[in-house]
Short mmCIF file of C-alpha atoms in Angstrom, two decimals:
data_model
loop_
_atom_site.label_atom_id
_atom_site.label_comp_id
_atom_site.label_asym_id
_atom_site.label_seq_id
_atom_site.Cartn_x
_atom_site.Cartn_y
_atom_site.Cartn_z
CA UNK A 1 3.26 3.11 8.50
CA UNK A 2 5.83 2.13 11.07
CA UNK A 3 3.55 2.42 14.07
CA UNK A 4 0.77 0.40 12.51
CA UNK A 5 1.55 -3.30 12.58
CA UNK A 6 -1.42 -4.81 10.78
CA UNK A 7 -0.90 -8.45 11.56
CA UNK A 8 1.03 -10.51 14.08
CA UNK A 9 3.57 -13.06 12.91
CA UNK A 10 1.38 -15.83 14.24
CA UNK A 11 -1.48 -14.85 11.96
CA UNK A 12 -2.55 -17.29 9.30
CA UNK A 13 -4.46 -16.34 6.21
CA UNK A 14 -5.05 -19.46 3.89
CA UNK A 15 -8.02 -19.92 1.66
CA UNK A 16 -7.54 -22.50 -1.02
CA UNK A 17 -11.01 -23.99 -1.04
CA UNK A 18 -12.62 -21.23 -3.12
CA UNK A 19 -13.39 -21.59 -6.76
CA UNK A 20 -12.80 -18.16 -8.27
CA UNK A 21 -15.93 -18.45 -10.36
CA UNK A 22 -18.07 -18.94 -7.27
CA UNK A 23 -17.32 -15.49 -5.86
CA UNK A 24 -19.32 -12.32 -6.32
CA UNK A 25 -18.32 -10.85 -9.67
CA UNK A 26 -18.13 -7.32 -8.27
CA UNK A 27 -15.40 -7.96 -5.74
CA UNK A 28 -12.17 -8.67 -7.65
CA UNK A 29 -11.07 -9.87 -11.08
CA UNK A 30 -12.40 -13.36 -11.72
CA UNK A 31 -9.18 -14.55 -13.32
CA UNK A 32 -5.95 -14.49 -11.28
CA UNK A 33 -4.08 -14.08 -14.55
CA UNK A 34 -5.77 -10.83 -15.51
CA UNK A 35 -2.82 -8.55 -16.13
CA UNK A 36 -4.27 -5.06 -16.26
CA UNK A 37 -5.82 -3.79 -13.01
CA UNK A 38 -7.69 -1.12 -14.96
CA UNK A 39 -9.85 -3.87 -16.46
CA UNK A 40 -11.15 -5.07 -13.10
CA UNK A 41 -14.89 -5.32 -12.75
CA UNK A 42 -16.06 -2.53 -10.39
CA UNK A 43 -16.21 -3.23 -6.68
CA UNK A 44 -19.43 -2.83 -4.72
CA UNK A 45 -20.20 -2.40 -1.04
CA UNK A 46 -22.02 -5.06 0.89
CA UNK A 47 -25.72 -4.76 1.65
CA UNK A 48 -26.12 -3.64 5.24
CA UNK A 49 -27.54 -6.14 7.74
CA UNK A 50 -27.19 -6.83 11.44
CA UNK A 51 -24.07 -8.86 10.71
CA UNK A 52 -22.96 -8.36 7.09
CA UNK A 53 -19.67 -10.20 7.63
CA UNK A 54 -21.30 -13.45 8.73
CA UNK A 55 -24.03 -13.01 6.15
CA UNK A 56 -21.47 -12.89 3.32
CA UNK A 57 -19.42 -15.79 4.67
CA UNK A 58 -22.51 -17.99 4.94
CA UNK A 59 -23.79 -17.13 1.47
CA UNK A 60 -21.24 -16.02 -1.09
CA UNK A 61 -18.42 -17.39 1.04
CA UNK A 62 -19.90 -20.88 0.66
CA UNK A 63 -19.56 -21.82 4.33
CA UNK A 64 -22.47 -23.48 6.14
CA UNK A 65 -21.36 -22.54 9.66
CA UNK A 66 -18.89 -20.30 11.46
CA UNK A 67 -17.13 -22.38 14.10
CA UNK A 68 -14.98 -19.76 15.82
CA UNK A 69 -14.18 -16.04 15.75
CA UNK A 70 -10.78 -15.14 17.22
CA UNK A 71 -9.36 -11.62 17.68
CA UNK A 72 -5.90 -11.04 16.26
CA UNK A 73 -3.61 -8.40 17.73
CA UNK A 74 -1.00 -6.26 16.06
CA UNK A 75 -2.80 -3.20 14.70
CA UNK A 76 -3.65 0.18 16.20
CA UNK A 77 -6.12 1.47 13.59
CA UNK A 78 -8.39 -1.53 12.95
CA UNK A 79 -9.62 -4.58 14.82
CA UNK A 80 -8.69 -7.89 13.20
CA UNK A 81 -10.27 -11.34 13.46
CA UNK A 82 -9.99 -14.84 12.10
CA UNK A 83 -13.36 -16.32 11.16
CA UNK A 84 -13.04 -20.11 11.17
CA UNK A 85 -15.69 -21.97 9.18
CA UNK A 86 -16.40 -25.48 7.98
CA UNK A 87 -14.90 -24.48 4.63
CA UNK A 88 -11.76 -22.74 5.91
CA UNK A 89 -10.85 -19.39 7.45
CA UNK A 90 -11.35 -15.75 6.53
CA UNK A 91 -9.44 -12.70 7.73
CA UNK A 92 -11.71 -9.81 8.73
CA UNK A 93 -10.84 -6.24 9.71
CA UNK A 94 -13.33 -3.80 11.20
CA UNK A 95 -13.25 -0.16 12.16
CA UNK A 96 -16.09 1.41 14.15
CA UNK A 97 -14.87 4.97 13.54
CA UNK A 98 -14.69 5.27 9.76
CA UNK A 99 -16.94 4.50 6.83
CA UNK A 100 -16.24 2.06 4.01
CA UNK A 101 -14.06 4.43 1.95
CA UNK A 102 -10.87 3.39 3.76
CA UNK A 103 -11.49 -0.30 3.11
CA UNK A 104 -12.59 0.49 -0.42
CA UNK A 105 -9.09 1.82 -1.11
CA UNK A 106 -7.53 -1.26 0.41
CA UNK A 107 -9.83 -3.59 -1.52
CA UNK A 108 -9.13 -1.97 -4.87
CA UNK A 109 -5.40 -1.82 -4.12
CA UNK A 110 -5.18 -5.48 -3.15
CA UNK A 111 -7.26 -6.42 -6.17
CA UNK A 112 -4.94 -4.52 -8.48
CA UNK A 113 -1.84 -6.15 -7.00
CA UNK A 114 -3.47 -9.58 -7.06
CA UNK A 115 -4.31 -9.14 -10.73
CA UNK A 116 -0.61 -8.79 -11.66
CA UNK A 117 -0.11 -12.48 -10.78
CA UNK A 118 3.29 -11.67 -9.28
CA UNK A 119 3.91 -11.25 -5.56
CA UNK A 120 1.40 -12.82 -3.19
CA UNK A 121 -1.16 -10.61 -1.49
CA UNK A 122 -4.30 -11.57 0.45
CA UNK A 123 -7.19 -11.72 -1.98
CA UNK A 124 -9.96 -9.24 -1.10
CA UNK A 125 -13.53 -10.55 -1.11
CA UNK A 126 -15.85 -7.89 0.30
CA UNK A 127 -15.99 -4.54 2.06
CA UNK A 128 -18.90 -2.50 3.31
CA UNK A 129 -20.62 -0.69 6.20
CA UNK A 130 -21.35 -2.25 9.56
CA UNK A 131 -24.95 -2.06 10.76
CA UNK A 132 -24.21 0.14 13.80
CA UNK A 133 -21.56 2.35 12.25
CA UNK A 134 -18.10 1.76 10.91
CA UNK A 135 -16.95 -0.63 8.21
CA UNK A 136 -15.36 -4.01 7.47
CA UNK A 137 -13.28 -5.86 4.92
CA UNK A 138 -13.14 -9.64 4.32
CA UNK A 139 -9.88 -11.06 2.98
CA UNK A 140 -8.24 -14.34 2.13
CA UNK A 141 -6.64 -15.96 5.17
CA UNK A 142 -2.99 -16.78 4.42
CA UNK A 143 -1.05 -18.95 6.82
CA UNK A 144 2.18 -17.17 7.63
CA UNK A 145 5.50 -18.98 7.92
CA UNK A 146 7.86 -18.73 10.85
CA UNK A 147 10.47 -16.58 9.10
CA UNK A 148 10.66 -13.35 7.14
CA UNK A 149 10.54 -13.59 3.36
CA UNK A 150 13.67 -14.33 1.35
CA UNK A 151 15.17 -10.96 0.36
CA UNK A 152 16.20 -12.06 -3.10
CA UNK A 153 12.77 -13.51 -3.91
CA UNK A 154 11.04 -10.46 -2.43
CA UNK A 155 13.06 -8.12 -4.65
CA UNK A 156 12.33 -10.13 -7.78
CA UNK A 157 8.62 -10.56 -7.06
CA UNK A 158 8.16 -6.88 -6.22
CA UNK A 159 9.89 -5.89 -9.46
CA UNK A 160 7.62 -8.28 -11.37
CA UNK A 161 4.61 -6.54 -9.83
CA UNK A 162 5.96 -3.14 -10.85
CA UNK A 163 6.63 -4.38 -14.36
CA UNK A 164 3.20 -5.97 -14.77
CA UNK A 165 1.07 -3.32 -13.08
CA UNK A 166 0.75 -0.50 -15.61
CA UNK A 167 -1.66 2.39 -16.08
CA UNK A 168 -2.84 4.07 -19.26
CA UNK A 169 -4.19 7.01 -17.23
CA UNK A 170 -0.86 8.20 -15.88
CA UNK A 171 0.06 8.64 -12.24
CA UNK A 172 -2.57 8.27 -9.51
CA UNK A 173 -5.23 5.71 -8.69
CA UNK A 174 -8.93 4.91 -9.09
CA UNK A 175 -9.71 6.22 -5.61
CA UNK A 176 -8.06 8.28 -2.90
CA UNK A 177 -6.84 6.15 0.00
CA UNK A 178 -4.85 6.47 3.20
CA UNK A 179 -1.23 6.21 4.23
CA UNK A 180 -1.61 5.16 7.84
CA UNK A 181 -4.54 7.38 8.78
CA UNK A 182 -3.47 10.29 6.56
CA UNK A 183 -5.44 10.94 3.41
CA UNK A 184 -3.53 10.14 0.24
CA UNK A 185 -4.78 12.07 -2.80
CA UNK A 186 -4.55 10.09 -6.02
CA UNK A 187 -6.01 12.44 -8.65
CA UNK A 188 -4.70 11.35 -12.04
CA UNK A 189 -1.81 13.27 -13.60
CA UNK A 190 0.19 12.71 -16.76
CA UNK A 191 3.35 14.15 -15.16
CA UNK A 192 5.09 12.38 -12.29
CA UNK A 193 6.98 15.40 -10.99
CA UNK A 194 3.78 17.43 -10.76
CA UNK A 195 1.92 14.55 -9.12
CA UNK A 196 4.61 13.88 -6.51
CA UNK A 197 5.12 17.58 -5.85
CA UNK A 198 1.43 18.40 -5.36
CA UNK A 199 -0.15 15.24 -3.97
CA UNK A 200 2.72 13.83 -1.96
CA UNK A 201 5.38 16.26 -0.69
CA UNK A 202 3.30 19.42 -1.11
CA UNK A 203 0.30 17.89 0.66
CA UNK A 204 2.41 16.78 3.62
CA UNK A 205 4.17 20.14 3.87
CA UNK A 206 0.81 21.92 4.05
CA UNK A 207 -0.32 19.52 6.79
CA UNK A 208 2.78 20.36 8.83
CA UNK A 209 2.18 24.08 8.41
CA UNK A 210 -1.52 23.86 9.23
CA UNK A 211 -1.22 21.38 12.10
CA UNK A 212 1.94 22.62 13.82
CA UNK A 213 2.33 26.13 12.44
CA UNK A 214 5.66 24.94 11.04
CA UNK A 215 6.44 27.74 8.60
CA UNK A 216 10.12 26.83 8.44
CA UNK A 217 9.73 23.30 7.10
CA UNK A 218 6.95 24.48 4.77
CA UNK A 219 8.98 27.33 3.25
CA UNK A 220 12.13 25.26 2.84
CA UNK A 221 10.07 22.42 1.43
CA UNK A 222 8.58 24.74 -1.17
CA UNK A 223 12.09 25.72 -2.25
CA UNK A 224 12.92 22.05 -2.64
CA UNK A 225 9.84 21.48 -4.79
CA UNK A 226 10.92 24.23 -7.20
CA UNK A 227 14.33 22.61 -7.73
CA UNK A 228 13.13 19.00 -7.61
CA UNK A 229 12.91 18.56 -11.43
CA UNK A 230 16.73 18.65 -11.54
CA UNK A 231 16.75 15.21 -9.89
CA UNK A 232 14.79 13.69 -12.79
CA UNK A 233 16.76 14.98 -15.75
CA UNK A 234 17.51 12.40 -18.42
CA UNK A 235 15.11 9.66 -17.27
CA UNK A 236 11.76 8.45 -18.51
CA UNK A 237 9.25 7.51 -15.81
CA UNK A 238 6.54 4.96 -16.52
CA UNK A 239 3.61 4.57 -14.10
CA UNK A 240 4.02 1.37 -12.06
CA UNK A 241 1.62 -0.14 -9.55
CA UNK A 242 3.07 0.54 -6.10
CA UNK A 243 2.22 -1.01 -2.75
CA UNK A 244 2.86 2.45 -1.35
CA UNK A 245 3.58 1.62 2.33
CA UNK A 246 6.19 -1.10 2.16
CA UNK A 247 7.87 -1.44 5.55
CA UNK A 248 8.79 -4.50 7.58
CA UNK A 249 5.40 -4.75 9.29
CA UNK A 250 3.70 -5.09 5.92
CA UNK A 251 6.04 -7.81 4.63
CA UNK A 252 5.82 -11.47 5.59
CA UNK A 253 5.96 -14.93 4.01
CA UNK A 254 3.52 -17.78 3.63
CA UNK A 255 4.13 -21.28 4.97
CA UNK A 256 6.03 -22.15 1.77
CA UNK A 257 8.42 -19.24 2.30
CA UNK A 258 7.02 -17.13 -0.52
CA UNK A 259 6.86 -13.38 0.22
CA UNK A 260 3.51 -11.81 1.09
CA UNK A 261 2.84 -8.07 1.24
CA UNK A 262 -0.09 -6.54 3.15
CA UNK A 263 -1.98 -3.36 4.01
CA UNK A 264 -1.21 -1.32 0.88
CA UNK A 265 -1.62 2.35 0.07
CA UNK A 266 -1.60 1.70 -3.67
CA UNK A 267 -1.18 4.09 -6.55
CA UNK A 268 0.61 4.20 -9.91
CA UNK A 269 3.91 6.03 -9.60
CA UNK A 270 7.64 5.99 -10.18
CA UNK A 271 8.91 2.56 -9.17
CA UNK A 272 11.66 4.11 -7.00
CA UNK A 273 9.01 5.63 -4.73
CA UNK A 274 8.37 2.09 -3.43
CA UNK A 275 11.62 2.31 -1.48
CA UNK A 276 10.53 5.37 0.50
CA UNK A 277 10.12 3.28 3.65
CA UNK A 278 13.49 1.56 3.24
CA UNK A 279 14.65 3.11 6.51
CA UNK A 280 12.44 0.60 8.32
CA UNK A 281 11.88 -2.10 5.71
CA UNK A 282 15.10 -4.06 6.11
CA UNK A 283 15.93 -4.18 2.40
CA UNK A 284 19.43 -5.57 1.89
CA UNK A 285 21.85 -6.06 -0.97
CA UNK A 286 20.19 -9.26 -2.15
CA UNK A 287 16.85 -7.47 -2.37
CA UNK A 288 18.15 -4.66 -4.55
CA UNK A 289 20.27 -6.94 -6.75
CA UNK A 290 17.28 -9.11 -7.58
CA UNK A 291 14.99 -6.13 -8.04
CA UNK A 292 17.28 -4.35 -10.48
CA UNK A 293 17.73 -7.49 -12.56
CA UNK A 294 14.05 -7.16 -13.47
CA UNK A 295 13.66 -3.37 -13.26
CA UNK A 296 17.05 -1.84 -14.19
CA UNK A 297 18.36 0.95 -12.01
CA UNK A 298 17.90 4.40 -13.52
CA UNK A 299 20.57 7.11 -13.56
CA UNK A 300 20.42 9.28 -10.46
CA UNK A 301 18.70 6.65 -8.29
CA UNK A 302 20.96 7.35 -5.29
CA UNK A 303 20.28 11.10 -5.51
CA UNK A 304 16.50 10.57 -5.52
CA UNK A 305 16.37 7.97 -2.75
CA UNK A 306 16.07 10.49 0.10
CA UNK A 307 13.39 12.42 -1.77
CA UNK A 308 11.08 9.44 -1.58
CA UNK A 309 11.95 8.82 2.07
CA UNK A 310 11.05 12.44 2.79
CA UNK A 311 7.40 11.78 1.99
CA UNK A 312 7.16 9.13 4.69
CA UNK A 313 9.18 11.10 7.24
CA UNK A 314 6.82 14.04 6.73
CA UNK A 315 3.83 11.75 7.12
CA UNK A 316 5.22 10.36 10.37
CA UNK A 317 5.84 13.90 11.57
CA UNK A 318 2.23 14.80 10.84
CA UNK A 319 0.90 11.64 12.47
CA UNK A 320 3.16 11.17 15.47
CA UNK A 321 4.79 14.49 16.20
CA UNK A 322 8.15 16.21 16.38
CA UNK A 323 10.26 13.07 16.78
CA UNK A 324 10.33 12.75 12.98
CA UNK A 325 10.77 16.43 12.16
CA UNK A 326 14.56 16.46 12.33
CA UNK A 327 14.87 13.63 9.81
CA UNK A 328 12.55 15.40 7.39
CA UNK A 329 14.27 18.75 7.81
CA UNK A 330 17.71 17.18 7.40
CA UNK A 331 16.72 15.73 4.02
CA UNK A 332 15.29 19.07 2.88
CA UNK A 333 18.41 20.96 3.98
CA UNK A 334 20.73 18.48 2.28
CA UNK A 335 18.89 18.86 -1.02
CA UNK A 336 18.87 22.64 -0.79
CA UNK A 337 22.63 22.63 -0.21
CA UNK A 338 23.14 20.28 -3.14
CA UNK A 339 21.12 22.50 -5.46
CA UNK A 340 23.16 25.55 -4.42
CA UNK A 341 26.53 23.91 -5.04
#
């Protein structure tokens, strides 16, 4: 999401004092070299208490005292904090308005990306309900560097994640999650075109019709969906683990200059769908060159690029209003004209 900036550039997130074997076995894979996210041990929610965050940090987190809790700005959906302890720092997000399901999706997504042992992501430790309503998530605290990540390294590392993160269930994810604050349906499907048509573009088109009474964009969008298979002729699509919301606000680097990606909306999909937020991600030539060295470009990539951007333009239209409608409608109209020619 463009509007949602999850972390400020001054945020640090570093946690190198943990032994992986000392953590709760139900939170994320015990081995950082575990290659298949589908093999992860199931996650579990924290036991409710007056302060479940501090309780976890002082028990399973192996700290003996919390020395400071500092709010961190940058987001408009969740509150974010650094918990400093005698053993290091933790990054904590809370939301008083929603239950744990939102952070469950983030936890499982981060765990799946972490398990590919490719690009760096903050390791998730725990999520659960807050005692007086709402929910929380506890993450690794990574110290950010002063500059954006190297584009060439980012492209290569992202491609390595796509190559390593595979699914034997097809397209979808273990749980539904959110893209910004919009529900993202991840029901498994063996066919990518059907999945993207129903659970991505079709879902957003229905939201626009129901929320704004926008019959025009809905009807034209339905025409696009009927012709959309033409854009995929002659290619084989393998499910790849996607971050799902990769824009500049969700990309940073650690203090060693290695890229870090944050706040995912993960699912297994066509790798090209990862570039759907390229209009505000800042991907340059070096990024794509390095990416395609690992994941070769497929025929018709340029013709499908706008299709994947359409999903995010529609989502921004549904979240933030008519300012994004013209971009979405322009893409739809251009495809309809192309199909008629």
